[in-house]
PDB file of C-alpha atoms in Angstrom:
ATOM      1  CA  UNK A   1      -0.087  -0.107   0.310  1.00  0.00           C
ATOM      2  CA  UNK A   2       1.322   3.371  -1.227  1.00  0.00           C
ATOM      3  CA  UNK A   3       0.459   5.277   2.509  1.00  0.00           C
ATOM      4  CA  UNK A   4       2.347   2.185   4.653  1.00  0.00           C
ATOM      5  CA  UNK A   5       5.463   2.244   2.858  1.00  0.00           C
ATOM      6  CA  UNK A   6       8.337   5.084   3.802  1.00  0.00           C
ATOM      7  CA  UNK A   7       8.528   7.816   1.306  1.00  0.00           C
ATOM      8  CA  UNK A   8      11.942   9.599   1.414  1.00  0.00           C
ATOM      9  CA  UNK A   9      12.108  11.567  -1.505  1.00  0.00           C
ATOM     10  CA  UNK A  10       9.954  14.813  -2.137  1.00  0.00           C
ATOM     11  CA  UNK A  11       8.759  13.791  -5.732  1.00  0.00           C
ATOM     12  CA  UNK A  12       7.056  10.613  -4.064  1.00  0.00           C
ATOM     13  CA  UNK A  13       4.914  12.433  -2.079  1.00  0.00           C
ATOM     14  CA  UNK A  14       2.755  13.570  -5.148  1.00  0.00           C
ATOM     15  CA  UNK A  15       1.376  16.389  -3.127  1.00  0.00           C
ATOM     16  CA  UNK A  16       0.008  14.356  -0.941  1.00  0.00           C
ATOM     17  CA  UNK A  17       1.931  15.161   2.405  1.00  0.00           C
ATOM     18  CA  UNK A  18       4.885  17.637   3.191  1.00  0.00           C
ATOM     19  CA  UNK A  19       8.165  16.027   3.287  1.00  0.00           C
ATOM     20  CA  UNK A  20      10.704  17.706   5.420  1.00  0.00           C
ATOM     21  CA  UNK A  21      12.885  18.688   2.403  1.00  0.00           C
ATOM     22  CA  UNK A  22       9.334  20.422   1.122  1.00  0.00           C
ATOM     23  CA  UNK A  23       9.547  22.462   4.594  1.00  0.00           C
ATOM     24  CA  UNK A  24      13.115  23.346   4.456  1.00  0.00           C
ATOM     25  CA  UNK A  25      12.915  24.506   1.093  1.00  0.00           C
ATOM     26  CA  UNK A  26      10.515  27.189   1.979  1.00  0.00           C
ATOM     27  CA  UNK A  27      13.502  29.212   2.630  1.00  0.00           C
ATOM     28  CA  UNK A  28      14.698  30.143  -0.872  1.00  0.00           C
ATOM     29  CA  UNK A  29      11.320  31.405  -1.632  1.00  0.00           C
ATOM     30  CA  UNK A  30      11.874  34.469   1.269  1.00  0.00           C
ATOM     31  CA  UNK A  31      13.848  37.121  -1.121  1.00  0.00           C
ATOM     32  CA  UNK A  32      11.228  36.981  -3.499  1.00  0.00           C
ATOM     33  CA  UNK A  33       8.854  38.584  -1.049  1.00  0.00           C
ATOM     34  CA  UNK A  34       8.947  42.084  -0.571  1.00  0.00           C
ATOM     35  CA  UNK A  35      10.913  43.163   2.332  1.00  0.00           C
ATOM     36  CA  UNK A  36      11.585  46.402   4.126  1.00  0.00           C
ATOM     37  CA  UNK A  37      15.491  46.967   5.313  1.00  0.00           C
ATOM     38  CA  UNK A  38      16.010  48.734   8.915  1.00  0.00           C
ATOM     39  CA  UNK A  39      18.248  50.907   9.773  1.00  0.00           C
ATOM     40  CA  UNK A  40      18.596  49.184  13.194  1.00  0.00           C
ATOM     41  CA  UNK A  41      20.996  46.507  12.986  1.00  0.00           C
ATOM     42  CA  UNK A  42      21.677  45.380  17.064  1.00  0.00           C
ATOM     43  CA  UNK A  43      21.669  41.547  17.674  1.00  0.00           C
ATOM     44  CA  UNK A  44      18.112  41.606  18.771  1.00  0.00           C
ATOM     45  CA  UNK A  45      16.236  43.597  16.041  1.00  0.00           C
ATOM     46  CA  UNK A  46      18.090  42.163  12.915  1.00  0.00           C
ATOM     47  CA  UNK A  47      19.083  43.796   9.646  1.00  0.00           C
ATOM     48  CA  UNK A  48      15.443  43.378   8.160  1.00  0.00           C
ATOM     49  CA  UNK A  49      12.392  45.042   9.334  1.00  0.00           C
ATOM     50  CA  UNK A  50      10.314  42.386  10.594  1.00  0.00           C
ATOM     51  CA  UNK A  51       7.252  41.754   8.357  1.00  0.00           C
ATOM     52  CA  UNK A  52       5.181  41.248  10.957  1.00  0.00           C
ATOM     53  CA  UNK A  53       5.922  44.285  13.018  1.00  0.00           C
ATOM     54  CA  UNK A  54       3.790  47.292  12.053  1.00  0.00           C
ATOM     55  CA  UNK A  55       3.319  49.989  14.093  1.00  0.00           C
ATOM     56  CA  UNK A  56       3.068  47.314  17.456  1.00  0.00           C
ATOM     57  CA  UNK A  57       5.822  49.526  19.374  1.00  0.00           C
ATOM     58  CA  UNK A  58       6.262  50.129  23.403  1.00  0.00           C
ATOM     59  CA  UNK A  59       5.601  53.438  24.401  1.00  0.00           C
ATOM     60  CA  UNK A  60       8.725  55.557  25.444  1.00  0.00           C
ATOM     61  CA  UNK A  61       8.105  58.674  26.013  1.00  0.00           C
ATOM     62  CA  UNK A  62       6.542  62.217  25.263  1.00  0.00           C
ATOM     63  CA  UNK A  63       8.243  65.416  23.140  1.00  0.00           C
ATOM     64  CA  UNK A  64       6.961  68.499  21.079  1.00  0.00           C
ATOM     65  CA  UNK A  65       5.609  67.726  17.858  1.00  0.00           C
ATOM     66  CA  UNK A  66       8.161  68.076  15.045  1.00  0.00           C
ATOM     67  CA  UNK A  67       7.631  68.345  11.416  1.00  0.00           C
ATOM     68  CA  UNK A  68       7.409  65.003   9.589  1.00  0.00           C
ATOM     69  CA  UNK A  69       5.584  63.264  13.229  1.00  0.00           C
ATOM     70  CA  UNK A  70       2.664  61.074  12.272  1.00  0.00           C
ATOM     71  CA  UNK A  71      -0.487  63.059  13.412  1.00  0.00           C
ATOM     72  CA  UNK A  72      -1.627  59.847  15.000  1.00  0.00           C
ATOM     73  CA  UNK A  73       0.710  60.126  17.481  1.00  0.00           C
ATOM     74  CA  UNK A  74      -0.323  62.956  19.005  1.00  0.00           C
ATOM     75  CA  UNK A  75      -1.218  62.854  22.535  1.00  0.00           C
ATOM     76  CA  UNK A  76      -3.950  65.224  22.795  1.00  0.00           C
ATOM     77  CA  UNK A  77      -4.050  65.483  26.682  1.00  0.00           C
ATOM     78  CA  UNK A  78      -1.060  66.601  27.121  1.00  0.00           C
ATOM     79  CA  UNK A  79      -1.289  68.954  24.254  1.00  0.00           C
ATOM     80  CA  UNK A  80      -4.138  70.495  25.867  1.00  0.00           C
ATOM     81  CA  UNK A  81      -2.662  70.846  29.428  1.00  0.00           C
ATOM     82  CA  UNK A  82       0.352  72.734  27.992  1.00  0.00           C
ATOM     83  CA  UNK A  83      -0.931  74.629  25.201  1.00  0.00           C
ATOM     84  CA  UNK A  84       1.650  73.194  22.688  1.00  0.00           C
ATOM     85  CA  UNK A  85       1.548  69.778  20.527  1.00  0.00           C
ATOM     86  CA  UNK A  86       3.106  66.804  21.663  1.00  0.00           C
ATOM     87  CA  UNK A  87       3.429  63.725  20.415  1.00  0.00           C
ATOM     88  CA  UNK A  88       3.900  60.438  21.597  1.00  0.00           C
ATOM     89  CA  UNK A  89       7.593  57.927  20.698  1.00  0.00           C
ATOM     90  CA  UNK A  90       7.833  54.562  20.304  1.00  0.00           C
ATOM     91  CA  UNK A  91      10.473  51.961  20.164  1.00  0.00           C
ATOM     92  CA  UNK A  92      10.280  48.921  18.288  1.00  0.00           C
ATOM     93  CA  UNK A  93       9.638  45.908  20.409  1.00  0.00           C
ATOM     94  CA  UNK A  94      12.503  43.385  20.364  1.00  0.00           C
ATOM     95  CA  UNK A  95      11.965  40.059  20.761  1.00  0.00           C
ATOM     96  CA  UNK A  96       8.875  39.792  19.532  1.00  0.00           C
ATOM     97  CA  UNK A  97       6.571  36.070  19.568  1.00  0.00           C
ATOM     98  CA  UNK A  98       5.340  34.736  15.788  1.00  0.00           C
ATOM     99  CA  UNK A  99       2.816  32.197  16.451  1.00  0.00           C
ATOM    100  CA  UNK A 100       1.192  30.189  13.458  1.00  0.00           C
ATOM    101  CA  UNK A 101      -1.968  27.855  14.429  1.00  0.00           C
ATOM    102  CA  UNK A 102      -2.030  25.381  11.536  1.00  0.00           C
ATOM    103  CA  UNK A 103      -5.028  23.511  10.891  1.00  0.00           C
ATOM    104  CA  UNK A 104      -4.440  19.827   9.713  1.00  0.00           C
ATOM    105  CA  UNK A 105      -7.281  18.786  10.626  1.00  0.00           C
ATOM    106  CA  UNK A 106      -8.661  16.017   8.232  1.00  0.00           C
ATOM    107  CA  UNK A 107     -10.884  18.329   6.403  1.00  0.00           C
ATOM    108  CA  UNK A 108      -7.775  19.593   5.107  1.00  0.00           C
ATOM    109  CA  UNK A 109      -6.906  16.604   3.068  1.00  0.00           C
ATOM    110  CA  UNK A 110      -8.914  17.525  -0.052  1.00  0.00           C
ATOM    111  CA  UNK A 111      -6.871  18.521  -3.497  1.00  0.00           C
ATOM    112  CA  UNK A 112      -7.677  18.728  -6.767  1.00  0.00           C
ATOM    113  CA  UNK A 113      -4.403  20.243  -8.451  1.00  0.00           C
ATOM    114  CA  UNK A 114      -0.913  19.930  -7.634  1.00  0.00           C
ATOM    115  CA  UNK A 115      -1.044  19.741  -3.374  1.00  0.00           C
ATOM    116  CA  UNK A 116      -3.678  19.513  -0.790  1.00  0.00           C
ATOM    117  CA  UNK A 117      -4.361  21.825   0.997  1.00  0.00           C
ATOM    118  CA  UNK A 118      -2.826  20.250   4.336  1.00  0.00           C
ATOM    119  CA  UNK A 119       0.159  20.353   2.041  1.00  0.00           C
ATOM    120  CA  UNK A 120      -0.223  23.745   1.075  1.00  0.00           C
ATOM    121  CA  UNK A 121      -0.790  25.347   4.712  1.00  0.00           C
ATOM    122  CA  UNK A 122       2.039  23.627   5.678  1.00  0.00           C
ATOM    123  CA  UNK A 123       4.923  25.012   3.424  1.00  0.00           C
ATOM    124  CA  UNK A 124       3.159  28.361   4.236  1.00  0.00           C
ATOM    125  CA  UNK A 125       3.663  27.571   8.127  1.00  0.00           C
ATOM    126  CA  UNK A 126       7.263  26.806   6.787  1.00  0.00           C
ATOM    127  CA  UNK A 127       7.924  29.745   5.133  1.00  0.00           C
ATOM    128  CA  UNK A 128       6.304  32.028   7.928  1.00  0.00           C
ATOM    129  CA  UNK A 129       8.738  30.283  10.482  1.00  0.00           C
ATOM    130  CA  UNK A 130      11.862  30.772   8.319  1.00  0.00           C
ATOM    131  CA  UNK A 131      11.114  34.407   7.964  1.00  0.00           C
ATOM    132  CA  UNK A 132      10.704  34.536  11.577  1.00  0.00           C
ATOM    133  CA  UNK A 133      14.264  33.062  12.222  1.00  0.00           C
ATOM    134  CA  UNK A 134      15.690  35.555   9.508  1.00  0.00           C
ATOM    135  CA  UNK A 135      14.279  38.614  11.433  1.00  0.00           C
ATOM    136  CA  UNK A 136      15.220  36.964  15.128  1.00  0.00           C
ATOM    137  CA  UNK A 137      11.740  36.968  16.055  1.00  0.00           C
ATOM    138  CA  UNK A 138      10.788  34.363  18.062  1.00  0.00           C
ATOM    139  CA  UNK A 139       8.598  31.537  16.389  1.00  0.00           C
ATOM    140  CA  UNK A 140       5.933  29.386  17.824  1.00  0.00           C
ATOM    141  CA  UNK A 141       3.080  26.857  16.466  1.00  0.00           C
ATOM    142  CA  UNK A 142       0.168  25.492  17.853  1.00  0.00           C
ATOM    143  CA  UNK A 143      -0.580  22.383  15.618  1.00  0.00           C
ATOM    144  CA  UNK A 144      -3.884  21.011  15.385  1.00  0.00           C
ATOM    145  CA  UNK A 145      -4.919  17.906  13.378  1.00  0.00           C
ATOM    146  CA  UNK A 146      -8.637  17.608  14.334  1.00  0.00           C
ATOM    147  CA  UNK A 147      -8.142  16.266  17.772  1.00  0.00           C
ATOM    148  CA  UNK A 148      -5.262  17.327  19.514  1.00  0.00           C
ATOM    149  CA  UNK A 149      -3.885  20.582  19.932  1.00  0.00           C
ATOM    150  CA  UNK A 150       0.433  20.489  19.833  1.00  0.00           C
ATOM    151  CA  UNK A 151       2.088  23.296  21.276  1.00  0.00           C
ATOM    152  CA  UNK A 152       5.762  24.377  20.403  1.00  0.00           C
ATOM    153  CA  UNK A 153       6.776  27.310  22.552  1.00  0.00           C
ATOM    154  CA  UNK A 154       8.364  30.256  20.926  1.00  0.00           C
ATOM    155  CA  UNK A 155      11.636  30.443  20.288  1.00  0.00           C
ATOM    156  CA  UNK A 156      14.250  32.123  18.479  1.00  0.00           C
ATOM    157  CA  UNK A 157      16.957  29.324  16.631  1.00  0.00           C
ATOM    158  CA  UNK A 158      16.795  27.181  13.766  1.00  0.00           C
ATOM    159  CA  UNK A 159      17.233  24.088  16.052  1.00  0.00           C
ATOM    160  CA  UNK A 160      13.591  24.419  17.557  1.00  0.00           C
ATOM    161  CA  UNK A 161      12.493  25.739  13.757  1.00  0.00           C
ATOM    162  CA  UNK A 162      13.589  22.110  11.992  1.00  0.00           C
ATOM    163  CA  UNK A 163      12.210  20.471  15.262  1.00  0.00           C
ATOM    164  CA  UNK A 164       8.602  22.427  14.645  1.00  0.00           C
ATOM    165  CA  UNK A 165       9.129  21.420  10.484  1.00  0.00           C
ATOM    166  CA  UNK A 166       9.702  17.964  11.691  1.00  0.00           C
ATOM    167  CA  UNK A 167       6.459  17.358  13.702  1.00  0.00           C
ATOM    168  CA  UNK A 168       4.814  19.161  10.770  1.00  0.00           C
ATOM    169  CA  UNK A 169       5.614  16.640   8.218  1.00  0.00           C
ATOM    170  CA  UNK A 170       4.560  13.952  10.143  1.00  0.00           C
ATOM    171  CA  UNK A 171       1.190  15.347  11.137  1.00  0.00           C
ATOM    172  CA  UNK A 172       0.679  16.046   7.061  1.00  0.00           C
ATOM    173  CA  UNK A 173       1.545  12.512   6.997  1.00  0.00           C
ATOM    174  CA  UNK A 174      -0.619  10.747   9.420  1.00  0.00           C
ATOM    175  CA  UNK A 175      -3.933  12.760   8.598  1.00  0.00           C
ATOM    176  CA  UNK A 176      -4.116  10.576   5.241  1.00  0.00           C
ATOM    177  CA  UNK A 177      -4.976   8.039   7.395  1.00  0.00           C
ATOM    178  CA  UNK A 178      -7.897   9.874   8.911  1.00  0.00           C
ATOM    179  CA  UNK A 179     -11.407  10.781   7.387  1.00  0.00           C
ATOM    180  CA  UNK A 180     -13.073  13.772   8.009  1.00  0.00           C
ATOM    181  CA  UNK A 181     -16.719  12.078   8.383  1.00  0.00           C
ATOM    182  CA  UNK A 182     -14.903  10.808  12.259  1.00  0.00           C
ATOM    183  CA  UNK A 183     -13.915  14.375  13.157  1.00  0.00           C
ATOM    184  CA  UNK A 184     -17.606  16.362  12.365  1.00  0.00           C
ATOM    185  CA  UNK A 185     -17.147  18.541  15.206  1.00  0.00           C
ATOM    186  CA  UNK A 186     -13.614  19.374  14.463  1.00  0.00           C
ATOM    187  CA  UNK A 187     -12.387  22.736  14.589  1.00  0.00           C
ATOM    188  CA  UNK A 188      -9.942  25.461  15.529  1.00  0.00           C
ATOM    189  CA  UNK A 189     -11.106  26.669  18.826  1.00  0.00           C
ATOM    190  CA  UNK A 190      -9.266  24.923  20.911  1.00  0.00           C
ATOM    191  CA  UNK A 191      -5.776  26.314  19.669  1.00  0.00           C
ATOM    192  CA  UNK A 192      -7.507  30.150  19.165  1.00  0.00           C
ATOM    193  CA  UNK A 193      -8.693  29.763  23.262  1.00  0.00           C
ATOM    194  CA  UNK A 194      -5.249  28.491  24.186  1.00  0.00           C
ATOM    195  CA  UNK A 195      -3.375  31.812  22.177  1.00  0.00           C
ATOM    196  CA  UNK A 196      -6.583  34.042  23.891  1.00  0.00           C
ATOM    197  CA  UNK A 197      -5.205  33.368  27.602  1.00  0.00           C
ATOM    198  CA  UNK A 198      -1.644  32.576  27.396  1.00  0.00           C
ATOM    199  CA  UNK A 199      -0.262  34.381  24.216  1.00  0.00           C
ATOM    200  CA  UNK A 200       1.712  38.044  25.023  1.00  0.00           C
ATOM    201  CA  UNK A 201       0.163  41.380  23.918  1.00  0.00           C
ATOM    202  CA  UNK A 202       1.197  42.957  20.474  1.00  0.00           C
ATOM    203  CA  UNK A 203       2.283  39.477  19.669  1.00  0.00           C
ATOM    204  CA  UNK A 204       1.644  38.360  15.805  1.00  0.00           C
ATOM    205  CA  UNK A 205      -0.496  35.647  15.013  1.00  0.00           C
ATOM    206  CA  UNK A 206      -1.280  33.660  11.457  1.00  0.00           C
ATOM    207  CA  UNK A 207      -4.246  31.023  11.513  1.00  0.00           C
ATOM    208  CA  UNK A 208      -3.627  29.097   8.615  1.00  0.00           C
ATOM    209  CA  UNK A 209      -6.799  27.002   7.838  1.00  0.00           C
ATOM    210  CA  UNK A 210      -9.875  26.624   5.126  1.00  0.00           C
ATOM    211  CA  UNK A 211     -12.106  28.389   8.169  1.00  0.00           C
ATOM    212  CA  UNK A 212     -15.059  25.896   6.898  1.00  0.00           C
ATOM    213  CA  UNK A 213     -15.877  24.671  10.217  1.00  0.00           C
ATOM    214  CA  UNK A 214     -15.231  27.520  12.203  1.00  0.00           C
ATOM    215  CA  UNK A 215     -17.913  27.826  14.714  1.00  0.00           C
ATOM    216  CA  UNK A 216     -19.263  30.974  16.239  1.00  0.00           C
ATOM    217  CA  UNK A 217     -16.540  30.348  19.583  1.00  0.00           C
ATOM    218  CA  UNK A 218     -14.011  30.621  17.246  1.00  0.00           C
ATOM    219  CA  UNK A 219     -14.836  33.601  15.619  1.00  0.00           C
ATOM    220  CA  UNK A 220     -15.445  35.259  19.181  1.00  0.00           C
ATOM    221  CA  UNK A 221     -11.637  33.839  20.163  1.00  0.00           C
ATOM    222  CA  UNK A 222     -10.223  35.262  17.104  1.00  0.00           C
ATOM    223  CA  UNK A 223     -11.944  38.586  18.106  1.00  0.00           C
ATOM    224  CA  UNK A 224     -10.669  38.657  21.407  1.00  0.00           C
ATOM    225  CA  UNK A 225      -6.882  37.845  19.771  1.00  0.00           C
ATOM    226  CA  UNK A 226      -7.526  40.742  17.524  1.00  0.00           C
ATOM    227  CA  UNK A 227      -7.757  43.086  20.434  1.00  0.00           C
ATOM    228  CA  UNK A 228      -4.195  42.349  21.795  1.00  0.00           C
ATOM    229  CA  UNK A 229      -2.395  40.979  18.882  1.00  0.00           C
ATOM    230  CA  UNK A 230      -1.961  41.726  14.689  1.00  0.00           C
ATOM    231  CA  UNK A 231      -4.177  38.720  13.534  1.00  0.00           C
ATOM    232  CA  UNK A 232      -3.962  37.175   9.942  1.00  0.00           C
ATOM    233  CA  UNK A 233      -6.161  34.862   8.593  1.00  0.00           C
ATOM    234  CA  UNK A 234      -4.714  32.886   5.899  1.00  0.00           C
ATOM    235  CA  UNK A 235      -7.394  31.272   4.208  1.00  0.00           C
ATOM    236  CA  UNK A 236      -6.242  28.077   1.848  1.00  0.00           C
ATOM    237  CA  UNK A 237      -8.265  26.681  -0.935  1.00  0.00           C
ATOM    238  CA  UNK A 238      -8.292  24.307  -3.943  1.00  0.00           C
ATOM    239  CA  UNK A 239      -8.762  25.456  -7.457  1.00  0.00           C
ATOM    240  CA  UNK A 240     -12.402  23.490  -7.445  1.00  0.00           C
ATOM    241  CA  UNK A 241     -13.348  25.424  -4.704  1.00  0.00           C
ATOM    242  CA  UNK A 242     -13.334  29.119  -7.062  1.00  0.00           C
ATOM    243  CA  UNK A 243     -13.444  27.395 -10.374  1.00  0.00           C
ATOM    244  CA  UNK A 244     -17.074  25.042 -11.488  1.00  0.00           C
ATOM    245  CA  UNK A 245     -16.032  21.489 -12.747  1.00  0.00           C
ATOM    246  CA  UNK A 246     -16.109  21.267 -16.528  1.00  0.00           C
ATOM    247  CA  UNK A 247     -19.811  20.485 -17.773  1.00  0.00           C
ATOM    248  CA  UNK A 248     -20.497  16.521 -17.430  1.00  0.00           C
ATOM    249  CA  UNK A 249     -21.439  14.179 -15.009  1.00  0.00           C
ATOM    250  CA  UNK A 250     -19.621  13.513 -11.940  1.00  0.00           C
ATOM    251  CA  UNK A 251     -20.135  11.745  -8.418  1.00  0.00           C
ATOM    252  CA  UNK A 252     -18.746  12.186  -5.129  1.00  0.00           C
ATOM    253  CA  UNK A 253     -18.733  10.353  -1.865  1.00  0.00           C
ATOM    254  CA  UNK A 254     -18.336  11.843   1.591  1.00  0.00           C
ATOM    255  CA  UNK A 255     -17.864   8.806   3.859  1.00  0.00           C
ATOM    256  CA  UNK A 256     -20.583   5.827   2.809  1.00  0.00           C
ATOM    257  CA  UNK A 257     -23.012   8.528   1.291  1.00  0.00           C
ATOM    258  CA  UNK A 258     -22.679   8.820  -2.688  1.00  0.00           C
ATOM    259  CA  UNK A 259     -23.793  11.757  -4.916  1.00  0.00           C
ATOM    260  CA  UNK A 260     -24.067  11.891  -8.409  1.00  0.00           C
ATOM    261  CA  UNK A 261     -24.708  14.985 -10.629  1.00  0.00           C
ATOM    262  CA  UNK A 262     -24.585  17.072 -13.931  1.00  0.00           C
ATOM    263  CA  UNK A 263     -22.489  20.413 -13.903  1.00  0.00           C
ATOM    264  CA  UNK A 264     -23.902  20.966 -17.491  1.00  0.00           C
ATOM    265  CA  UNK A 265     -26.603  23.753 -16.229  1.00  0.00           C
ATOM    266  CA  UNK A 266     -25.494  27.252 -16.370  1.00  0.00           C
ATOM    267  CA  UNK A 267     -27.777  27.429 -13.325  1.00  0.00           C
ATOM    268  CA  UNK A 268     -25.789  25.199 -11.248  1.00  0.00           C
ATOM    269  CA  UNK A 269     -22.463  26.690 -12.233  1.00  0.00           C
ATOM    270  CA  UNK A 270     -23.662  30.078 -11.039  1.00  0.00           C
ATOM    271  CA  UNK A 271     -25.139  28.347  -7.475  1.00  0.00           C
ATOM    272  CA  UNK A 272     -21.882  26.301  -7.156  1.00  0.00           C
ATOM    273  CA  UNK A 273     -19.553  29.310  -7.653  1.00  0.00           C
ATOM    274  CA  UNK A 274     -21.933  31.375  -5.427  1.00  0.00           C
ATOM    275  CA  UNK A 275     -21.544  28.860  -2.901  1.00  0.00           C
ATOM    276  CA  UNK A 276     -17.424  28.827  -2.191  1.00  0.00           C
ATOM    277  CA  UNK A 277     -17.595  32.639  -2.914  1.00  0.00           C
ATOM    278  CA  UNK A 278     -19.822  33.417  -0.407  1.00  0.00           C
ATOM    279  CA  UNK A 279     -17.829  31.082   2.325  1.00  0.00           C
ATOM    280  CA  UNK A 280     -14.801  32.953   1.399  1.00  0.00           C
ATOM    281  CA  UNK A 281     -16.901  36.856   1.730  1.00  0.00           C
ATOM    282  CA  UNK A 282     -17.694  35.443   5.263  1.00  0.00           C
ATOM    283  CA  UNK A 283     -14.080  35.303   6.448  1.00  0.00           C
ATOM    284  CA  UNK A 284     -13.159  38.603   4.621  1.00  0.00           C
ATOM    285  CA  UNK A 285     -16.150  40.764   6.172  1.00  0.00           C
ATOM    286  CA  UNK A 286     -15.121  39.305   9.526  1.00  0.00           C
ATOM    287  CA  UNK A 287     -11.433  40.277   9.068  1.00  0.00           C
ATOM    288  CA  UNK A 288     -12.589  43.725   7.887  1.00  0.00           C
ATOM    289  CA  UNK A 289     -14.958  44.665  10.611  1.00  0.00           C
ATOM    290  CA  UNK A 290     -12.592  43.481  13.726  1.00  0.00           C
ATOM    291  CA  UNK A 291      -8.900  44.616  12.034  1.00  0.00           C
ATOM    292  CA  UNK A 292      -7.723  41.088  11.247  1.00  0.00           C
ATOM    293  CA  UNK A 293      -5.938  40.714   7.976  1.00  0.00           C
ATOM    294  CA  UNK A 294      -7.262  38.712   5.684  1.00  0.00           C
ATOM    295  CA  UNK A 295      -4.955  36.655   2.785  1.00  0.00           C
ATOM    296  CA  UNK A 296      -6.832  33.980   0.385  1.00  0.00           C
ATOM    297  CA  UNK A 297      -3.988  31.397  -0.996  1.00  0.00           C
ATOM    298  CA  UNK A 298      -5.024  29.080  -3.673  1.00  0.00           C
ATOM    299  CA  UNK A 299      -3.221  25.664  -3.669  1.00  0.00           C
ATOM    300  CA  UNK A 300      -2.439  25.458  -7.365  1.00  0.00           C
ATOM    301  CA  UNK A 301      -0.749  28.792  -7.574  1.00  0.00           C
ATOM    302  CA  UNK A 302       2.621  30.012  -6.434  1.00  0.00           C
ATOM    303  CA  UNK A 303       2.476  30.234  -2.598  1.00  0.00           C
ATOM    304  CA  UNK A 304       5.192  32.605  -1.990  1.00  0.00           C
ATOM    305  CA  UNK A 305       3.543  35.129  -4.682  1.00  0.00           C
ATOM    306  CA  UNK A 306      -0.101  35.388  -2.757  1.00  0.00           C
ATOM    307  CA  UNK A 307       1.503  35.906   0.826  1.00  0.00           C
ATOM    308  CA  UNK A 308       1.030  39.489   0.624  1.00  0.00           C
ATOM    309  CA  UNK A 309       2.026  39.981   3.971  1.00  0.00           C
ATOM    310  CA  UNK A 310       5.707  41.125   4.028  1.00  0.00           C
ATOM    311  CA  UNK A 311       6.627  44.686   3.493  1.00  0.00           C
TER     312      UNK A 311
END
């Protein structure tokens, strides 16, 4: 059986799971991602401005407003008290924590072109991990397989990252044995709840999932996280979840249930397209409303070209 033999070559995975070699390879794509340089070159901050550090700064002092200062940083209370315009000064937070919530539940074991959603999600997590190491941020991961959440605490070294990548690779292989019908209640609430109560403020959280089985409680946990952290919702979806299948008769199976359908009618194509577009719109609108950043990733396109979070 294919799933029982050891697969050592990256070319033998056929997009069904994420070999460690492919996760390590994601490092080579970082130069293609837009980055901004930082004038600070201390050991803590690194030579490249972290892609995960926006205006998330620590308060340092208040001083007189000067030409070129951001008007959003004006301290209106001090200004009113003294009669002159004062601005808040912030220093960039050092040793920032970056966490990825990686959804590798059986629902992510789906794909029609190039690779499964679980494989694309694993590669994205690896890419974020390598970016963190380069930026000298502390990188951690919450790995969810549909039942168990495994926590890898944020650390700022390559040895820790390699351990994380090995676990991602093994989990992406293990879930091939599992079936989504056995995990109908699976959702990313548990890892989100953990972060909600334990993560530091001003950390950065990347949630990588297809968000198909996201409950109201999971959305509430995301809202809570967004109030103290910078949250990215990376929505991984397959080609066929955006483009209706070609005209013809098809059969689909879910567990023991089998469905046959004809995709030729124009009405079917329109309903099909709207169904998946509406699901993506839900998470997009949620992100817009609560200050999260939405990133859509289609599995058959180059991942690094779609990861528009750097720079």
